[in-house]
Amino acid sequence: MRTSLYKSHDELKMMVPAGLLTAAALDAVEAAIRPGISTLELDAIAEKTIRDGGGVPNFQLVPGYSHTVCASVNDAVVHGIPNSTPLEPGDVVSIDCGAKLNGWNGDSARTFIVPGEITRPNASEWLAEANRVSDATRAAMWAGIAAFASARHLNDVGTAIEVAIDEQAGPLGNLENYTGHGIGRDMHEEPTVFNYRVRRRGPVVRAGLAICIEPMLTGGSPDVTVDDDGWTVRSADGTVASHWEHTVIRHADGMWVTTAEDGGAAGLASYGVVPVPLA
Ligand code: MG
Ligand code: MG
């Protein structure tokens, strides 16, 4: 059944608790991340948070996937599968997570750098590069979210993301063939949300549109490979990678980031965008 691109106000309101539960799961992962913990343990922490909150880990509803999070480490960009390898100081870990609550979904990702003394060669250069790529990806996400607040057409978001990436210093690879998406009763819905400029304008942005904005960047080329596991997407040149994502809605009175406790206020402040809670 094809559902409308545009949700009712009551439907959008249902998405707020699902977003907050998704944020809580990522907060719990963030609080737990340290040297020696594995991504499988982080997965269990996220699952417990979601189930304790009355939700279902919606990644487990994706055919063929049995975990709560995707955990993509260092040169892995997205879709990494949690495993038992202990994390080391300086590891760059992108955690993508979603909760379904009362039939509605949230989806969000953050990149963390494992604290502690880095023992790998060229430690300070590694850390600087990890921060550069993660900060650029996060900035690109907020630029896209800020554009969504006033966009007439959805593909303005991708243009804003591309412009934001171009403003950053140093090489960055913006993944092709991987995009954001609509979200609602299903985690992945129409429409496609591009992370780059495209010729088509895309759907009209108006009240009722609920989407995930999720740039994925490497520190070099946009070319990627997929591991033999069929999931893990890595930078082909081995550069460190990052993934940041939020679920964002446009409603009658403005916009709101459902997967941020403050609705995105802190991240949007430098763009002069003030998120408005749903009445
Ligand atoms: Mg996601
Ligand atoms: Mg997503």
mmCIF file of C-alpha atoms and ligand atoms in Angstrom:
data_model
loop_
_atom_site.group_PDB
_atom_site.id
_atom_site.type_symbol
_atom_site.label_atom_id
_atom_site.label_comp_id
_atom_site.label_asym_id
_atom_site.label_seq_id
_atom_site.Cartn_x
_atom_site.Cartn_y
_atom_site.Cartn_z
ATOM 1 C CA MET A 1 0.000 0.000 0.000
ATOM 2 C CA ARG A 2 1.349 3.383 -0.954
ATOM 3 C CA THR A 3 1.059 5.819 1.905
ATOM 4 C CA SER A 4 0.967 9.576 1.528
ATOM 5 C CA LEU A 5 4.254 11.446 1.722
ATOM 6 C CA TYR A 6 2.549 13.807 4.155
ATOM 7 C CA LYS A 7 1.470 12.817 7.642
ATOM 8 C CA SER A 8 -1.296 14.367 9.690
ATOM 9 C CA HIS A 9 -0.467 16.444 12.756
ATOM 10 C CA ASP A 10 -1.561 13.610 15.034
ATOM 11 C CA GLU A 11 0.661 11.181 13.133
ATOM 12 C CA LEU A 12 3.655 13.507 13.429
ATOM 13 C CA LYS A 13 3.030 13.771 17.159
ATOM 14 C CA MET A 14 3.292 9.989 17.406
ATOM 15 C CA MET A 15 6.802 10.201 15.986
ATOM 16 C CA VAL A 16 8.161 12.370 18.804
ATOM 17 C CA PRO A 17 8.291 9.675 21.529
ATOM 18 C CA ALA A 18 9.849 7.224 19.053
ATOM 19 C CA GLY A 19 12.521 9.801 18.272
ATOM 20 C CA LEU A 20 13.222 10.463 21.935
ATOM 21 C CA LEU A 21 13.597 6.747 22.633
ATOM 22 C CA THR A 22 16.053 6.493 19.739
ATOM 23 C CA ALA A 23 18.008 9.415 21.235
ATOM 24 C CA ALA A 24 17.981 7.714 24.642
ATOM 25 C CA ALA A 25 19.482 4.567 23.136
ATOM 26 C CA LEU A 26 22.282 6.575 21.525
ATOM 27 C CA ASP A 27 22.816 8.490 24.787
ATOM 28 C CA ALA A 28 23.243 5.156 26.568
ATOM 29 C CA VAL A 29 25.755 4.003 23.963
ATOM 30 C CA GLU A 30 27.614 7.302 24.262
ATOM 31 C CA ALA A 31 27.792 6.952 28.055
ATOM 32 C CA ALA A 32 29.109 3.387 27.782
ATOM 33 C CA ILE A 33 31.670 3.735 25.029
ATOM 34 C CA ARG A 34 35.202 3.180 26.306
ATOM 35 C CA PRO A 35 38.310 1.165 25.446
ATOM 36 C CA GLY A 36 37.701 -2.580 25.796
ATOM 37 C CA ILE A 37 33.957 -2.543 25.206
ATOM 38 C CA SER A 38 32.766 -4.250 22.033
ATOM 39 C CA THR A 39 30.199 -3.068 19.525
ATOM 40 C CA LEU A 40 28.173 -6.185 20.410
ATOM 41 C CA GLU A 41 28.022 -4.936 24.020
ATOM 42 C CA LEU A 42 26.990 -1.485 22.784
ATOM 43 C CA ASP A 43 24.286 -3.192 20.721
ATOM 44 C CA ALA A 44 22.941 -4.873 23.877
ATOM 45 C CA ILE A 45 22.904 -1.543 25.727
ATOM 46 C CA ALA A 46 20.929 0.089 22.933
ATOM 47 C CA GLU A 47 18.477 -2.827 22.795
ATOM 48 C CA LYS A 48 17.895 -2.761 26.561
ATOM 49 C CA THR A 49 17.225 0.985 26.471
ATOM 50 C CA ILE A 50 14.693 0.619 23.658
ATOM 51 C CA ARG A 51 12.900 -2.392 25.166
ATOM 52 C CA ASP A 52 12.856 -0.827 28.668
ATOM 53 C CA GLY A 53 11.189 2.183 27.046
ATOM 54 C CA GLY A 54 8.457 -0.016 25.576
ATOM 55 C CA GLY A 55 9.836 0.062 22.061
ATOM 56 C CA VAL A 56 11.153 -2.380 19.483
ATOM 57 C CA PRO A 57 14.594 -2.079 17.835
ATOM 58 C CA ASN A 58 13.427 -1.370 14.307
ATOM 59 C CA PHE A 59 16.702 -2.510 12.714
ATOM 60 C CA GLN A 60 15.656 -6.026 13.788
ATOM 61 C CA LEU A 61 12.636 -5.611 11.525
ATOM 62 C CA VAL A 62 14.887 -5.205 8.479
ATOM 63 C CA PRO A 63 14.949 -8.549 6.607
ATOM 64 C CA GLY A 64 18.214 -10.386 7.226
ATOM 65 C CA TYR A 65 19.364 -8.130 10.085
ATOM 66 C CA SER A 66 19.225 -9.242 13.716
ATOM 67 C CA HIS A 67 20.932 -6.431 15.646
ATOM 68 C CA THR A 68 19.720 -3.186 17.227
ATOM 69 C CA VAL A 69 22.464 -0.955 15.851
ATOM 70 C CA CYS A 70 24.840 -0.782 12.955
ATOM 71 C CA ALA A 71 28.371 -0.153 14.218
ATOM 72 C CA SER A 72 30.836 1.048 11.604
ATOM 73 C CA VAL A 73 34.427 1.330 12.830
ATOM 74 C CA ASN A 74 37.228 3.457 11.311
ATOM 75 C CA ASP A 75 37.156 2.935 7.520
ATOM 76 C CA ALA A 76 33.634 1.474 7.724
ATOM 77 C CA VAL A 77 31.081 4.144 6.786
ATOM 78 C CA VAL A 78 27.697 2.502 7.359
ATOM 79 C CA HIS A 79 25.970 -0.870 7.878
ATOM 80 C CA GLY A 80 28.752 -2.396 10.006
ATOM 81 C CA ILE A 81 27.595 -5.426 12.000
ATOM 82 C CA PRO A 82 28.301 -5.409 15.766
ATOM 83 C CA ASN A 83 31.019 -7.872 16.804
ATOM 84 C CA SER A 84 33.022 -8.918 19.870
ATOM 85 C CA THR A 85 36.253 -7.082 19.016
ATOM 86 C CA PRO A 86 37.235 -4.765 21.904
ATOM 87 C CA LEU A 87 37.316 -1.112 20.870
ATOM 88 C CA GLU A 88 40.620 0.735 21.220
ATOM 89 C CA PRO A 89 41.330 4.360 22.088
ATOM 90 C CA GLY A 90 40.937 6.487 18.974
ATOM 91 C CA ASP A 91 38.633 4.078 17.161
ATOM 92 C CA VAL A 92 36.034 6.005 15.174
ATOM 93 C CA VAL A 93 32.669 4.343 15.731
ATOM 94 C CA SER A 94 29.520 5.354 13.888
ATOM 95 C CA ILE A 95 26.457 3.969 15.643
ATOM 96 C CA ASP A 96 23.196 3.976 13.696
ATOM 97 C CA CYS A 97 20.118 3.071 15.709
ATOM 98 C CA GLY A 98 16.339 3.232 15.576
ATOM 99 C CA ALA A 99 13.353 2.608 17.812
ATOM 100 C CA LYS A 100 9.776 1.785 16.888
ATOM 101 C CA LEU A 101 7.304 2.897 19.544
ATOM 102 C CA ASN A 102 3.516 2.649 19.363
ATOM 103 C CA GLY A 103 3.787 1.922 15.644
ATOM 104 C CA TRP A 104 6.015 4.882 14.720
ATOM 105 C CA ASN A 105 9.753 5.123 14.063
ATOM 106 C CA GLY A 106 12.881 7.073 14.877
ATOM 107 C CA ASP A 107 16.268 6.666 13.156
ATOM 108 C CA SER A 108 19.494 8.436 14.127
ATOM 109 C CA ALA A 109 23.271 8.027 13.943
ATOM 110 C CA ARG A 110 26.249 9.567 15.700
ATOM 111 C CA THR A 111 29.985 9.131 15.282
ATOM 112 C CA PHE A 112 32.033 8.633 18.463
ATOM 113 C CA ILE A 113 35.786 8.612 18.951
ATOM 114 C CA VAL A 114 36.776 6.133 21.670
ATOM 115 C CA PRO A 115 38.533 8.068 24.473
ATOM 116 C CA GLY A 116 41.895 7.160 25.952
ATOM 117 C CA GLU A 117 45.544 7.233 24.966
ATOM 118 C CA ILE A 118 45.951 6.249 21.339
ATOM 119 C CA THR A 119 48.771 3.779 20.760
ATOM 120 C CA ARG A 120 48.572 3.504 16.979
ATOM 121 C CA PRO A 121 51.339 5.199 14.951
ATOM 122 C CA ASN A 122 50.849 8.908 14.210
ATOM 123 C CA ALA A 123 48.309 9.143 17.007
ATOM 124 C CA SER A 124 47.831 12.899 16.914
ATOM 125 C CA GLU A 125 47.372 12.941 13.135
ATOM 126 C CA TRP A 126 44.868 10.076 13.402
ATOM 127 C CA LEU A 127 42.857 11.901 16.051
ATOM 128 C CA ALA A 128 42.899 15.167 14.108
ATOM 129 C CA GLU A 129 41.702 13.414 10.970
ATOM 130 C CA ALA A 130 38.994 11.514 12.863
ATOM 131 C CA ASN A 131 37.687 14.775 14.298
ATOM 132 C CA ARG A 132 37.898 16.535 10.928
ATOM 133 C CA VAL A 133 35.795 13.922 9.145
ATOM 134 C CA SER A 134 33.253 13.509 11.949
ATOM 135 C CA ASP A 135 32.875 17.266 12.481
ATOM 136 C CA ALA A 136 32.420 17.814 8.735
ATOM 137 C CA THR A 137 29.754 15.102 8.538
ATOM 138 C CA ARG A 138 27.883 16.481 11.541
ATOM 139 C CA ALA A 139 28.069 20.006 10.111
ATOM 140 C CA ALA A 140 26.764 18.759 6.770
ATOM 141 C CA MET A 141 23.840 17.089 8.583
ATOM 142 C CA TRP A 142 22.909 20.303 10.421
ATOM 143 C CA ALA A 143 23.228 22.306 7.223
ATOM 144 C CA GLY A 144 20.780 19.904 5.594
ATOM 145 C CA ILE A 145 18.393 20.079 8.541
ATOM 146 C CA ALA A 146 18.574 23.891 8.539
ATOM 147 C CA ALA A 147 17.765 23.896 4.819
ATOM 148 C CA PHE A 148 14.785 21.613 5.437
ATOM 149 C CA ALA A 149 13.355 24.228 7.809
ATOM 150 C CA SER A 150 12.759 26.659 4.937
ATOM 151 C CA ALA A 151 13.085 24.516 1.785
ATOM 152 C CA ARG A 152 10.382 24.779 -0.876
ATOM 153 C CA HIS A 153 11.437 21.470 -2.414
ATOM 154 C CA LEU A 154 13.095 18.530 -0.736
ATOM 155 C CA ASN A 155 16.155 18.369 -2.970
ATOM 156 C CA ASP A 156 17.236 21.767 -1.591
ATOM 157 C CA VAL A 157 18.430 19.692 1.367
ATOM 158 C CA GLY A 158 20.967 17.798 -0.737
ATOM 159 C CA THR A 159 22.215 21.010 -2.282
ATOM 160 C CA ALA A 160 22.772 22.493 1.195
ATOM 161 C CA ILE A 161 24.637 19.357 2.288
ATOM 162 C CA GLU A 162 26.873 19.482 -0.770
ATOM 163 C CA VAL A 163 27.608 23.193 -0.258
ATOM 164 C CA ALA A 164 28.452 22.590 3.400
ATOM 165 C CA ILE A 165 30.871 19.810 2.474
ATOM 166 C CA ASP A 166 32.529 21.998 -0.161
ATOM 167 C CA GLU A 167 33.131 24.656 2.512
ATOM 168 C CA GLN A 168 35.196 22.253 4.631
ATOM 169 C CA ALA A 169 38.977 22.095 4.461
ATOM 170 C CA GLY A 170 40.663 18.983 3.117
ATOM 171 C CA PRO A 171 39.416 16.044 1.083
ATOM 172 C CA LEU A 172 36.019 14.522 1.868
ATOM 173 C CA GLY A 173 34.225 11.769 -0.017
ATOM 174 C CA ASN A 174 30.430 12.166 -0.097
ATOM 175 C CA LEU A 175 28.995 8.694 -0.696
ATOM 176 C CA GLU A 176 27.034 8.211 -3.889
ATOM 177 C CA ASN A 177 24.152 5.715 -4.052
ATOM 178 C CA TYR A 178 23.460 6.058 -0.320
ATOM 179 C CA THR A 179 20.764 8.472 0.767
ATOM 180 C CA GLY A 180 18.384 9.519 3.489
ATOM 181 C CA HIS A 181 14.704 8.624 3.332
ATOM 182 C CA GLY A 182 11.200 9.277 4.487
ATOM 183 C CA ILE A 183 10.128 7.729 7.793
ATOM 184 C CA GLY A 184 6.885 7.059 9.614
ATOM 185 C CA ARG A 185 5.115 3.791 10.287
ATOM 186 C CA ASP A 186 8.050 2.200 8.459
ATOM 187 C CA MET A 187 11.654 3.155 9.119
ATOM 188 C CA HIS A 188 12.333 3.461 5.395
ATOM 189 C CA GLU A 189 9.669 5.224 3.337
ATOM 190 C CA GLU A 190 9.487 7.475 0.316
ATOM 191 C CA PRO A 191 10.842 9.984 -0.563
ATOM 192 C CA THR A 192 14.571 9.647 -1.169
ATOM 193 C CA VAL A 193 16.621 12.358 0.551
ATOM 194 C CA PHE A 194 19.781 13.030 -1.426
ATOM 195 C CA ASN A 195 23.029 14.164 0.189
ATOM 196 C CA TYR A 196 24.061 16.032 -2.954
ATOM 197 C CA ARG A 197 22.727 18.297 -5.650
ATOM 198 C CA VAL A 198 20.413 16.647 -8.196
ATOM 199 C CA ARG A 199 18.582 18.058 -11.213
ATOM 200 C CA ARG A 200 15.078 17.247 -10.000
ATOM 201 C CA ARG A 201 13.548 19.513 -7.342
ATOM 202 C CA GLY A 202 11.905 16.718 -5.402
ATOM 203 C CA PRO A 203 8.612 16.762 -3.482
ATOM 204 C CA VAL A 204 7.203 20.007 -2.112
ATOM 205 C CA VAL A 205 8.249 20.520 1.496
ATOM 206 C CA ARG A 206 5.218 21.293 3.640
ATOM 207 C CA ALA A 207 3.624 20.269 6.896
ATOM 208 C CA GLY A 208 3.507 16.518 7.251
ATOM 209 C CA LEU A 209 6.839 15.611 5.704
ATOM 210 C CA ALA A 210 8.987 13.383 7.950
ATOM 211 C CA ILE A 211 12.471 12.457 6.768
ATOM 212 C CA CYS A 212 15.883 11.217 7.835
ATOM 213 C CA ILE A 213 18.841 13.405 6.886
ATOM 214 C CA GLU A 214 22.038 11.363 7.015
ATOM 215 C CA PRO A 215 25.258 12.386 5.273
ATOM 216 C CA MET A 216 27.979 9.731 5.053
ATOM 217 C CA LEU A 217 31.536 10.930 4.432
ATOM 218 C CA THR A 218 35.000 9.493 4.047
ATOM 219 C CA GLY A 219 38.238 11.394 4.474
ATOM 220 C CA GLY A 220 39.145 10.815 0.836
ATOM 221 C CA SER A 221 37.373 9.293 -2.142
ATOM 222 C CA PRO A 222 33.598 8.639 -2.222
ATOM 223 C CA ASP A 223 34.277 5.162 -3.618
ATOM 224 C CA VAL A 224 33.272 2.330 -1.294
ATOM 225 C CA THR A 225 33.442 -1.449 -1.109
ATOM 226 C CA VAL A 226 31.071 -3.890 0.606
ATOM 227 C CA ASP A 227 32.530 -6.642 2.793
ATOM 228 C CA ASP A 228 31.852 -10.329 2.189
ATOM 229 C CA ASP A 229 29.279 -10.120 5.000
ATOM 230 C CA GLY A 230 27.085 -8.334 2.453
ATOM 231 C CA TRP A 231 26.533 -5.349 4.765
ATOM 232 C CA THR A 232 29.622 -3.426 5.848
ATOM 233 C CA VAL A 233 30.328 -0.449 3.569
ATOM 234 C CA ARG A 234 33.962 0.734 3.684
ATOM 235 C CA SER A 235 35.908 3.547 2.111
ATOM 236 C CA ALA A 236 37.762 2.036 -0.847
ATOM 237 C CA ASP A 237 40.858 4.104 -0.041
ATOM 238 C CA GLY A 238 40.889 3.101 3.628
ATOM 239 C CA THR A 239 40.289 6.624 4.926
ATOM 240 C CA VAL A 240 38.363 7.125 8.138
ATOM 241 C CA ALA A 241 34.606 7.644 7.763
ATOM 242 C CA SER A 242 31.636 9.148 9.587
ATOM 243 C CA HIS A 243 27.834 8.979 9.570
ATOM 244 C CA TRP A 244 25.474 11.386 11.326
ATOM 245 C CA GLU A 245 21.682 11.218 11.098
ATOM 246 C CA HIS A 246 18.547 12.743 12.565
ATOM 247 C CA THR A 247 14.817 12.260 12.014
ATOM 248 C CA VAL A 248 13.230 15.613 11.164
ATOM 249 C CA ILE A 249 9.617 16.693 10.679
ATOM 250 C CA ARG A 250 7.920 19.738 9.175
ATOM 251 C CA HIS A 251 4.644 20.598 10.855
ATOM 252 C CA ALA A 252 2.090 23.398 10.749
ATOM 253 C CA ASP A 253 4.091 25.726 13.006
ATOM 254 C CA GLY A 254 7.670 24.919 11.982
ATOM 255 C CA MET A 255 10.110 22.053 12.169
ATOM 256 C CA TRP A 256 11.338 19.694 14.867
ATOM 257 C CA VAL A 257 14.125 17.120 15.155
ATOM 258 C CA THR A 258 12.413 14.154 16.823
ATOM 259 C CA THR A 259 15.680 12.356 17.630
ATOM 260 C CA ALA A 260 17.113 15.287 19.627
ATOM 261 C CA GLU A 261 15.803 16.139 23.098
ATOM 262 C CA ASP A 262 15.972 19.851 22.282
ATOM 263 C CA GLY A 263 14.354 19.390 18.880
ATOM 264 C CA GLY A 264 17.646 20.383 17.284
ATOM 265 C CA ALA A 265 17.898 23.826 18.947
ATOM 266 C CA ALA A 266 21.618 23.592 19.760
ATOM 267 C CA GLY A 267 22.655 22.228 16.379
ATOM 268 C CA LEU A 268 20.538 24.756 14.478
ATOM 269 C CA ALA A 269 21.401 27.853 16.524
ATOM 270 C CA SER A 270 24.233 28.968 14.227
ATOM 271 C CA TYR A 271 21.828 28.830 11.256
ATOM 272 C CA GLY A 272 19.257 31.086 12.936
ATOM 273 C CA VAL A 273 16.711 28.272 12.856
ATOM 274 C CA VAL A 274 14.551 27.790 15.936
ATOM 275 C CA PRO A 275 12.736 24.456 16.147
ATOM 276 C CA VAL A 276 9.101 24.618 17.242
ATOM 277 C CA PRO A 277 7.558 21.896 19.424
ATOM 278 C CA LEU A 278 4.395 20.295 18.107
ATOM 279 C CA ALA A 279 1.274 21.744 19.683
HETATM 280 MG MG MG B 1 19.894 5.185 10.440
HETATM 281 MG MG MG B 2 18.227 6.239 8.043
#
